[in-house]
PDB file of C-alpha atoms in Angstrom:
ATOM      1  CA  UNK N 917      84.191 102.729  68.486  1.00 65.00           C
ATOM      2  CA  UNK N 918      83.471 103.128  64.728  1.00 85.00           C
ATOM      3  CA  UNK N 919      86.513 104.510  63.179  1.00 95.00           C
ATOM      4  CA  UNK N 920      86.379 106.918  60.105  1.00 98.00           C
ATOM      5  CA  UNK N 921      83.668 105.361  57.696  1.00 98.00           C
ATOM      6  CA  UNK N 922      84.041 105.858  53.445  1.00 98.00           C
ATOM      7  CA  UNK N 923      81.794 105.105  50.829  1.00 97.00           C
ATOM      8  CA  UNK N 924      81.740 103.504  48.259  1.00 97.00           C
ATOM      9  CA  UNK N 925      84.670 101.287  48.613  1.00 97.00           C
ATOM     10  CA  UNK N 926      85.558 101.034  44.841  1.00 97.00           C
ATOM     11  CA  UNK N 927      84.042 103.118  42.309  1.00 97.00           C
ATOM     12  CA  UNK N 928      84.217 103.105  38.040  1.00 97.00           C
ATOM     13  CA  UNK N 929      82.870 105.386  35.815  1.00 97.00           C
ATOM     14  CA  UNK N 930      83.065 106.680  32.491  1.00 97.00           C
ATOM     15  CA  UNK N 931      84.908 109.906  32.075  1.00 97.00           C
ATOM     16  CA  UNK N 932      82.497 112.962  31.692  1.00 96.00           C
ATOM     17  CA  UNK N 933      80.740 111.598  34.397  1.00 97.00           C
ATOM     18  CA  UNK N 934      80.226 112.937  38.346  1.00 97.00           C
ATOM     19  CA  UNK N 935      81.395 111.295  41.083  1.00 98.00           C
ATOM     20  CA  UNK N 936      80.222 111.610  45.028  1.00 98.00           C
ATOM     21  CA  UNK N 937      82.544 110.049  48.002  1.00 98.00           C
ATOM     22  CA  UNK N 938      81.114 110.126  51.207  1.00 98.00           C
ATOM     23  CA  UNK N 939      82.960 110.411  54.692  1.00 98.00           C
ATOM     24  CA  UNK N 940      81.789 110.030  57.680  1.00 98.00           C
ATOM     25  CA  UNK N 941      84.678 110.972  60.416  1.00 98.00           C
ATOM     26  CA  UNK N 942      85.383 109.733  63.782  1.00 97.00           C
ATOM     27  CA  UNK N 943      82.587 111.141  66.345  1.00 96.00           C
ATOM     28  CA  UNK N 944      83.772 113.972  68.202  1.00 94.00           C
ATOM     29  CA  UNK N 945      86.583 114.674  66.119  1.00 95.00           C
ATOM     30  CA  UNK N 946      86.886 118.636  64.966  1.00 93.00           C
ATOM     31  CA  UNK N 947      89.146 117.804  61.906  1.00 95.00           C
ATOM     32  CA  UNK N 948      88.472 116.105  58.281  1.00 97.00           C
ATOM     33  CA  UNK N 949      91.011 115.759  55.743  1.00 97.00           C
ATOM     34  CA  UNK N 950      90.707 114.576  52.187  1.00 98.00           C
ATOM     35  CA  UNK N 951      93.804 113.121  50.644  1.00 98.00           C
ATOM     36  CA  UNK N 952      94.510 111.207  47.143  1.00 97.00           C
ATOM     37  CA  UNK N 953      97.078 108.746  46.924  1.00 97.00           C
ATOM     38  CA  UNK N 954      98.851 107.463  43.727  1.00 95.00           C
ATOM     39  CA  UNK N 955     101.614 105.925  42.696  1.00 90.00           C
ATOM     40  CA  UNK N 956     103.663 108.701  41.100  1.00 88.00           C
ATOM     41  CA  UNK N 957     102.574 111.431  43.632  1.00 89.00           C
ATOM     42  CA  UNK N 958     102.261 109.820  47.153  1.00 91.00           C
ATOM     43  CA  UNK N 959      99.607 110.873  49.311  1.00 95.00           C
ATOM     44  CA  UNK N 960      98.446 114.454  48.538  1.00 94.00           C
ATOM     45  CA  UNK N 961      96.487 116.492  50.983  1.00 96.00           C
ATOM     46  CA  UNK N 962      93.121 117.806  48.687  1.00 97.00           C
ATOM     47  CA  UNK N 963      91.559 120.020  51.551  1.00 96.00           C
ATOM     48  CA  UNK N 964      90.901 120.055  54.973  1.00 95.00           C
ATOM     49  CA  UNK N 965      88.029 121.606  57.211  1.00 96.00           C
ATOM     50  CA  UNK N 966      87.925 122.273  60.832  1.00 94.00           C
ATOM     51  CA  UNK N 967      84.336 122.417  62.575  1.00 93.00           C
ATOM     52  CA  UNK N 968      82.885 122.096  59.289  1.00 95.00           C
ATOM     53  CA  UNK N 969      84.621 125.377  57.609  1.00 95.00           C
ATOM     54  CA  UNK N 970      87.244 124.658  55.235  1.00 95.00           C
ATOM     55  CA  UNK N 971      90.574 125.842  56.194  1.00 92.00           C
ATOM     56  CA  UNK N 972      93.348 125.008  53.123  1.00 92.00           C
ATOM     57  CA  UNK N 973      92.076 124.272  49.903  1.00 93.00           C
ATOM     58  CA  UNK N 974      94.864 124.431  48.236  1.00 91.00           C
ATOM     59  CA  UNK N 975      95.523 121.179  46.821  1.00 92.00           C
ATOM     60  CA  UNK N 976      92.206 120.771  44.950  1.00 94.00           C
ATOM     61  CA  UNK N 977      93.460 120.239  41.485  1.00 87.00           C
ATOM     62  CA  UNK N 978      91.104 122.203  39.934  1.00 83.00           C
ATOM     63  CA  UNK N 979      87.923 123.550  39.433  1.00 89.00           C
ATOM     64  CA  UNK N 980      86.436 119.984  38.674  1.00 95.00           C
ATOM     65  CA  UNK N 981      87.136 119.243  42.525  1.00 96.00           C
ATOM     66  CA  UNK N 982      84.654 120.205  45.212  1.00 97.00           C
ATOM     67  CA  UNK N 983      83.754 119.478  49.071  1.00 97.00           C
ATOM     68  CA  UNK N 984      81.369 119.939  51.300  1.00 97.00           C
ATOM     69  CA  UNK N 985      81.058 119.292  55.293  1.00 97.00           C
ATOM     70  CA  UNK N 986      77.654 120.356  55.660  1.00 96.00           C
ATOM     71  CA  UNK N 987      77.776 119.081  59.648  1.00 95.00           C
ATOM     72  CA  UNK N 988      80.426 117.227  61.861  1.00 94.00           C
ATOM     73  CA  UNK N 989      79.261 113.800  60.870  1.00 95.00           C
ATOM     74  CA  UNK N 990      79.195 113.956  57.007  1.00 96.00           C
ATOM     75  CA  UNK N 991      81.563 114.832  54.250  1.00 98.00           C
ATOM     76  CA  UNK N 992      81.215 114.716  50.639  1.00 98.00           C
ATOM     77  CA  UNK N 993      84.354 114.883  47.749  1.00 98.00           C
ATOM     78  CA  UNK N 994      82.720 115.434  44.530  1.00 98.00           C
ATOM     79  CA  UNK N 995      84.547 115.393  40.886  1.00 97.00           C
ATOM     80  CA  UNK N 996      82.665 116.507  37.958  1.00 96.00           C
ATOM     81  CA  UNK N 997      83.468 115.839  35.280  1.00 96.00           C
ATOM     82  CA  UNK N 998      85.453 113.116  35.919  1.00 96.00           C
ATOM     83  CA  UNK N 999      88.642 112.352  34.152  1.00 96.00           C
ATOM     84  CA  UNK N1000      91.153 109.548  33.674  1.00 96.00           C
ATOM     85  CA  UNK N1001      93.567 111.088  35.782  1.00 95.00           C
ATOM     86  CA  UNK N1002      91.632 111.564  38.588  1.00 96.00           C
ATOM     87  CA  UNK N1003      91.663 107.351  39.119  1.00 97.00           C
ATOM     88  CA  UNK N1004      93.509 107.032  42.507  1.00 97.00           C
ATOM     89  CA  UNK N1005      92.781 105.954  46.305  1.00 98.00           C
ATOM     90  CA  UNK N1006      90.818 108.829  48.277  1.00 98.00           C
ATOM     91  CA  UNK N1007      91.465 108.831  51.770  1.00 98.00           C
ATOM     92  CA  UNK N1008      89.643 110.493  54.384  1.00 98.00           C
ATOM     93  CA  UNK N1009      90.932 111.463  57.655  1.00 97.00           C
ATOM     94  CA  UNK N1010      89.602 112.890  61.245  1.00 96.00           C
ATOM     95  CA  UNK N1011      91.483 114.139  63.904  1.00 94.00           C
ATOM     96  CA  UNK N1012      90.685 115.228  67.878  1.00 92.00           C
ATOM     97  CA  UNK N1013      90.866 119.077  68.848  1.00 85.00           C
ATOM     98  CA  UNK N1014      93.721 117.932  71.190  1.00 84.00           C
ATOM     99  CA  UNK N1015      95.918 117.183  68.930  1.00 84.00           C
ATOM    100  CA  UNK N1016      94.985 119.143  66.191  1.00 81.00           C
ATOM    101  CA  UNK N1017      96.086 118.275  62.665  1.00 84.00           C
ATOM    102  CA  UNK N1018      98.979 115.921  63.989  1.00 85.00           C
ATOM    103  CA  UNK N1019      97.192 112.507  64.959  1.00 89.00           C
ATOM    104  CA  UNK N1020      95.160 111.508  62.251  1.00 94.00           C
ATOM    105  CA  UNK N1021      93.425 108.112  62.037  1.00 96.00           C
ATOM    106  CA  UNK N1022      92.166 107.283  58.086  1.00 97.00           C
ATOM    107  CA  UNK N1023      89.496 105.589  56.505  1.00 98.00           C
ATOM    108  CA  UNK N1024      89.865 102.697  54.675  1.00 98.00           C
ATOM    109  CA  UNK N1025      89.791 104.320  51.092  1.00 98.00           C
ATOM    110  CA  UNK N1026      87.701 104.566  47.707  1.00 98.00           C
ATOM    111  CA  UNK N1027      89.469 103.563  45.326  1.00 98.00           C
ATOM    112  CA  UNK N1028      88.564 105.287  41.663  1.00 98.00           C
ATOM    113  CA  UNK N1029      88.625 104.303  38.449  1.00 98.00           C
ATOM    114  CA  UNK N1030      87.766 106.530  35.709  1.00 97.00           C
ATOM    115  CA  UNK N1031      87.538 105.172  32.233  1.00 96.00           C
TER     116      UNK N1031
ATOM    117  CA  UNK M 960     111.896 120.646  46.486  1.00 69.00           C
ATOM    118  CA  UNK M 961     109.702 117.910  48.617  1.00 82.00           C
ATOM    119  CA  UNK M 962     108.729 119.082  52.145  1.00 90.00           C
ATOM    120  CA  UNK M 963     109.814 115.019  52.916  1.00 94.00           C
ATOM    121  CA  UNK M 964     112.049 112.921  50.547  1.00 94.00           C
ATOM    122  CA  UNK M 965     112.614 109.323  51.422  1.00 94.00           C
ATOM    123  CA  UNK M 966     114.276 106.380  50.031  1.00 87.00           C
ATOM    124  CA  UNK M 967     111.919 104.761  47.946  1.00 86.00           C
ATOM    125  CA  UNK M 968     113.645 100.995  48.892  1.00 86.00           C
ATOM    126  CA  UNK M 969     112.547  98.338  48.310  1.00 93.00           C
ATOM    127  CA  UNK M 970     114.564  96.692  51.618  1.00 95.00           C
ATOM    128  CA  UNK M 971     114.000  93.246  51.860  1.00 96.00           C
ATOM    129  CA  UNK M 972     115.496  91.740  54.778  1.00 97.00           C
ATOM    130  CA  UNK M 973     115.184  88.447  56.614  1.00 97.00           C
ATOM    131  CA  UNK M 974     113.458  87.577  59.725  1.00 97.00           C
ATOM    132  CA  UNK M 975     115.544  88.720  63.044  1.00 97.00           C
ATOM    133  CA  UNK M 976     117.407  91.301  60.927  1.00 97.00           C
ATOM    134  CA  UNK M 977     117.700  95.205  61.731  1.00 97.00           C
ATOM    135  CA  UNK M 978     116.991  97.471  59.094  1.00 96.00           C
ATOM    136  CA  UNK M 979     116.799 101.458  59.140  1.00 95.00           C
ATOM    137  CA  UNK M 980     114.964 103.865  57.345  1.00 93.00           C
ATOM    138  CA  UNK M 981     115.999 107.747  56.852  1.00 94.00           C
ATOM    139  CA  UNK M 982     114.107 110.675  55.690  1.00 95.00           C
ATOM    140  CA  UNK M 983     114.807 114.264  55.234  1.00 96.00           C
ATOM    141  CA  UNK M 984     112.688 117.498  55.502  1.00 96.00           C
ATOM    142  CA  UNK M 985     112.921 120.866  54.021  1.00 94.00           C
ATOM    143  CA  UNK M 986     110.466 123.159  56.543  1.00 92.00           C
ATOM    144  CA  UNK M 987     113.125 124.372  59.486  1.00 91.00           C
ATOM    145  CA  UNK M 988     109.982 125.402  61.552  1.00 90.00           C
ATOM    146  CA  UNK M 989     108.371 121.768  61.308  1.00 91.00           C
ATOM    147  CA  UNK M 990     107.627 120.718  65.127  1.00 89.00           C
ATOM    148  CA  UNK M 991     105.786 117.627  65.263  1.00 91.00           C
ATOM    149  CA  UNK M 992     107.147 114.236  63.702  1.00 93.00           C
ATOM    150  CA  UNK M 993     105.806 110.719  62.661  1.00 95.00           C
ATOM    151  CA  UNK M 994     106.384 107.571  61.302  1.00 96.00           C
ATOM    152  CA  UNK M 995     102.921 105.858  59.979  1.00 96.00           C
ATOM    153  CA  UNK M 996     102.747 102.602  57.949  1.00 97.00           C
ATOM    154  CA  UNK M 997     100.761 101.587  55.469  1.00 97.00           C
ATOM    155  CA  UNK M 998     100.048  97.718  54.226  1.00 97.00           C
ATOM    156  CA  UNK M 999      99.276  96.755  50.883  1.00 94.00           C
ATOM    157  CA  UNK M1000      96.277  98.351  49.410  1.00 93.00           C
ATOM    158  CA  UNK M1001      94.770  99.334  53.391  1.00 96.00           C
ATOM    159  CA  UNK M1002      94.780 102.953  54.786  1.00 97.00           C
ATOM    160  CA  UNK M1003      98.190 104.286  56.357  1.00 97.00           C
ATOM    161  CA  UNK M1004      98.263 104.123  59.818  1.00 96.00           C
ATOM    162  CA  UNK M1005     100.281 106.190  62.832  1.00 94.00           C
ATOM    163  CA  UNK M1006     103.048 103.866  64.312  1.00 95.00           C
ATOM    164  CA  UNK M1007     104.466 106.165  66.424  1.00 94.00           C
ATOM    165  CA  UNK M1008     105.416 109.917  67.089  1.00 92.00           C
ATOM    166  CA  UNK M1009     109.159 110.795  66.982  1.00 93.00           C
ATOM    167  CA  UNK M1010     110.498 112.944  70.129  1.00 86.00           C
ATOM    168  CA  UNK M1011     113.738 114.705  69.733  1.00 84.00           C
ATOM    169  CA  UNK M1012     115.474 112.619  72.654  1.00 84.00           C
ATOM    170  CA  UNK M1013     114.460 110.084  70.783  1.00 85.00           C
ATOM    171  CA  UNK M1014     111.773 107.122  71.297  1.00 91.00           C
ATOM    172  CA  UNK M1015     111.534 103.284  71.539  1.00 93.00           C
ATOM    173  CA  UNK M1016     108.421 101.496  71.222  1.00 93.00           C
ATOM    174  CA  UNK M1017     109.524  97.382  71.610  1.00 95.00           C
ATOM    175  CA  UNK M1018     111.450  96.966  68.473  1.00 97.00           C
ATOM    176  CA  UNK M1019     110.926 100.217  67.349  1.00 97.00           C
ATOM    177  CA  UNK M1020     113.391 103.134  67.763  1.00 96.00           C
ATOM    178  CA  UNK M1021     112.889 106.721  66.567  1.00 96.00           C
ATOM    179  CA  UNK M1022     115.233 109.342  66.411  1.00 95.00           C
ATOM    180  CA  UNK M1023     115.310 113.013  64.880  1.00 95.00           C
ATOM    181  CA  UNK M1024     117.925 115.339  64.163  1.00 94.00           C
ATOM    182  CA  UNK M1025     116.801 119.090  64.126  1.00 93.00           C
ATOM    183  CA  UNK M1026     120.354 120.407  63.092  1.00 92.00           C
ATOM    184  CA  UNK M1027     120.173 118.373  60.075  1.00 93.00           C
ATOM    185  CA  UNK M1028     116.267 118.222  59.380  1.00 94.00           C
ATOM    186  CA  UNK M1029     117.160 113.879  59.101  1.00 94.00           C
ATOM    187  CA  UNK M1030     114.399 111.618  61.060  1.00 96.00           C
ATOM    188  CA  UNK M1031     115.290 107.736  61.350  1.00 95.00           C
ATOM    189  CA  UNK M1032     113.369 104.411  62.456  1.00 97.00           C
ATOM    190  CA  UNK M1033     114.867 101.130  63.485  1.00 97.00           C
ATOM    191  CA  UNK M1034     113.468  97.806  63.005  1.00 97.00           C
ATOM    192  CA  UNK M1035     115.258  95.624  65.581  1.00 98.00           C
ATOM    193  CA  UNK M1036     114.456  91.448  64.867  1.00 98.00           C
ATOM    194  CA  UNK M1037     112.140  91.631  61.822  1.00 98.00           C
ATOM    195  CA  UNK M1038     108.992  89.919  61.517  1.00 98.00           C
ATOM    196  CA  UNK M1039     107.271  88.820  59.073  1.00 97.00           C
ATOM    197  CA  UNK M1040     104.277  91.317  59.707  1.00 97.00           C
ATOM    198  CA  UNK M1041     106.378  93.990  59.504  1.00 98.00           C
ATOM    199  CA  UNK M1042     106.319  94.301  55.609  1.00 98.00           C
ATOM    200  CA  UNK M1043     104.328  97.229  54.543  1.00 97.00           C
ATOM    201  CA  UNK M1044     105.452 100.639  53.855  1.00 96.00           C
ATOM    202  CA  UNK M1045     106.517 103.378  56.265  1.00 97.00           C
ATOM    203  CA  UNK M1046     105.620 106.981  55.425  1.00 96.00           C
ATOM    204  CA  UNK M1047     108.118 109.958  57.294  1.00 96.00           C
ATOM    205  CA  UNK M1048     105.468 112.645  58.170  1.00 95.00           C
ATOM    206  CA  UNK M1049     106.188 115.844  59.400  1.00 94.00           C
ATOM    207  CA  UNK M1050     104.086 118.983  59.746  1.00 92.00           C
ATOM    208  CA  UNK M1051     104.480 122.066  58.807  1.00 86.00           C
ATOM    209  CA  UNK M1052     104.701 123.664  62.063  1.00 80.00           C
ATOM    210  CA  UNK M1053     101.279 124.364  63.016  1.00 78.00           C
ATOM    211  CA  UNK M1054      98.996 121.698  65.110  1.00 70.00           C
ATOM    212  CA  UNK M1055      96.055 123.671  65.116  1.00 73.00           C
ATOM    213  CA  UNK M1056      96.062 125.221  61.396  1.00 78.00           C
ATOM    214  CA  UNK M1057      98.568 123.398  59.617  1.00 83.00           C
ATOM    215  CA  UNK M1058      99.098 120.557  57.638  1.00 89.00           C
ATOM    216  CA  UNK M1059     100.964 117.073  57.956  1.00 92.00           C
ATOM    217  CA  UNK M1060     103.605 116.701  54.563  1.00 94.00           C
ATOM    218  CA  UNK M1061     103.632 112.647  54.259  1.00 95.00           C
ATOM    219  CA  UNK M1062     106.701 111.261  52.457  1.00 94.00           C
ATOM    220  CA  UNK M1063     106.542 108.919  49.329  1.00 94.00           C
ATOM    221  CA  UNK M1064     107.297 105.621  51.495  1.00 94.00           C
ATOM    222  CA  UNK M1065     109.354 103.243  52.104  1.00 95.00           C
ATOM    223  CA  UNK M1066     108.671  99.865  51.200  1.00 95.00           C
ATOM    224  CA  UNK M1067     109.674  96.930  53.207  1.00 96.00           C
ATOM    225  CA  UNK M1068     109.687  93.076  52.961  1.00 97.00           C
ATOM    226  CA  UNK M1069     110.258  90.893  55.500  1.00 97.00           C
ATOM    227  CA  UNK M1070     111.122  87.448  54.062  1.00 96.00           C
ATOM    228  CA  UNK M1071     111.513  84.102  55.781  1.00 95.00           C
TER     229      UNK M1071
END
């Protein structure tokens, strides 16, 4: 089985402009999880959703951060305007009803880069 | 203070040694536990759950300690493919609405 599925892979842009990530979790899985990962912060949980409605935003940096889950098979992370400080590795993650948020299996990663 | 704190390392050890991690958590209600690993520049990855009796998985032993919110993992005879990073997760007491806290890593290199 396909596991969780992100696009692009690597990404660079110019500050100022917007930025889409894609996510496409496991099928049949009732959780998705967007997480950053950088060097001085570790992996930090953005927002998760849970049948497609968001349940804790509260690690969106700001209001420059959105996401969507318009259905069960499709996520989007968008940043607009972009910034410098928003380069890092964004990881998406699914996980089964069973288990709830505890057994999560990630995606491979975009990693950003904003100029 | 850090839901997880965890030595940062590096540990480099040679092949066939033992080595031991240790990590710490704040949240008294946290219930389920974890040890994933992550390899250079790849997504992290669960290696296995840790059970308050404690857990072996082949070389791998996990073992938590409620009374002193302290989780541990043993390496027994290093490999070589064990280098990569190991992340203490916890979360924060809720499966179905919660959250998993992941710890900063520890970094490990297994050298011949």
């Amino acid at each position: 089985d396909a596991g969780v599925i992100q696009s692009p892979r690597h990404e660079v842009t110019e500050m100022g402009q917007e930025v889409t990530l894609r996510c496409k979790p496991i099928s049949g899985h009732d959780y998705l999880f967007w997480y950053r990962q950088t060097m001085m912060r570790g992996l930090e949980l953005l927002i998760y959703f849970n049948n497609n409605v968001p349940i804790d935003d509260s690690g969106m940096p700001e209001d420059r951060f959105s996401a969507k889950m318009p259905n069960a098979s499709f996520s989007t992370l968008k940043i607009q305007p972009s910034e410098p400080r928003d380069s890092a590795v964004y990881f998406c993650a699914s996980s089964p009803f069973r288990t709830g948020v505890d057994t999560q299996y990630f995606g491979p990663g975009t990693r950003l880069t904003v100029l | 203070r850090k839901e997880v704190e965890q030595d940062p390392g590096p540990f480099n050890v040679p092949e066939g040694a033992t080595v031991a991690f240790n990590c710490t958590y704040s949240n008294s209600a946290s219930q389920s536990f974890f040890w994933y690993r992550q390899d250079c520049r790849k997504e992290p990855k669960l290696l296995m759950s840790v059970y308050s009796s404690g857990n072996e998985d082949g070389r791998f032993t996990a073992q938590l300690n409620r009374a002193s919110q302290y989780i541990s993992l043993l390496i027994r005879d290093s490999k070589l493919s064990d280098s990569a990073t190991y992340l203490c997760v916890v979360n924060d007491g809720s499966s179905t609405l919660g959250r998993l806290y992941f710890g900063r890593g520890t970094q490990l290199t297994v050298w011949p």
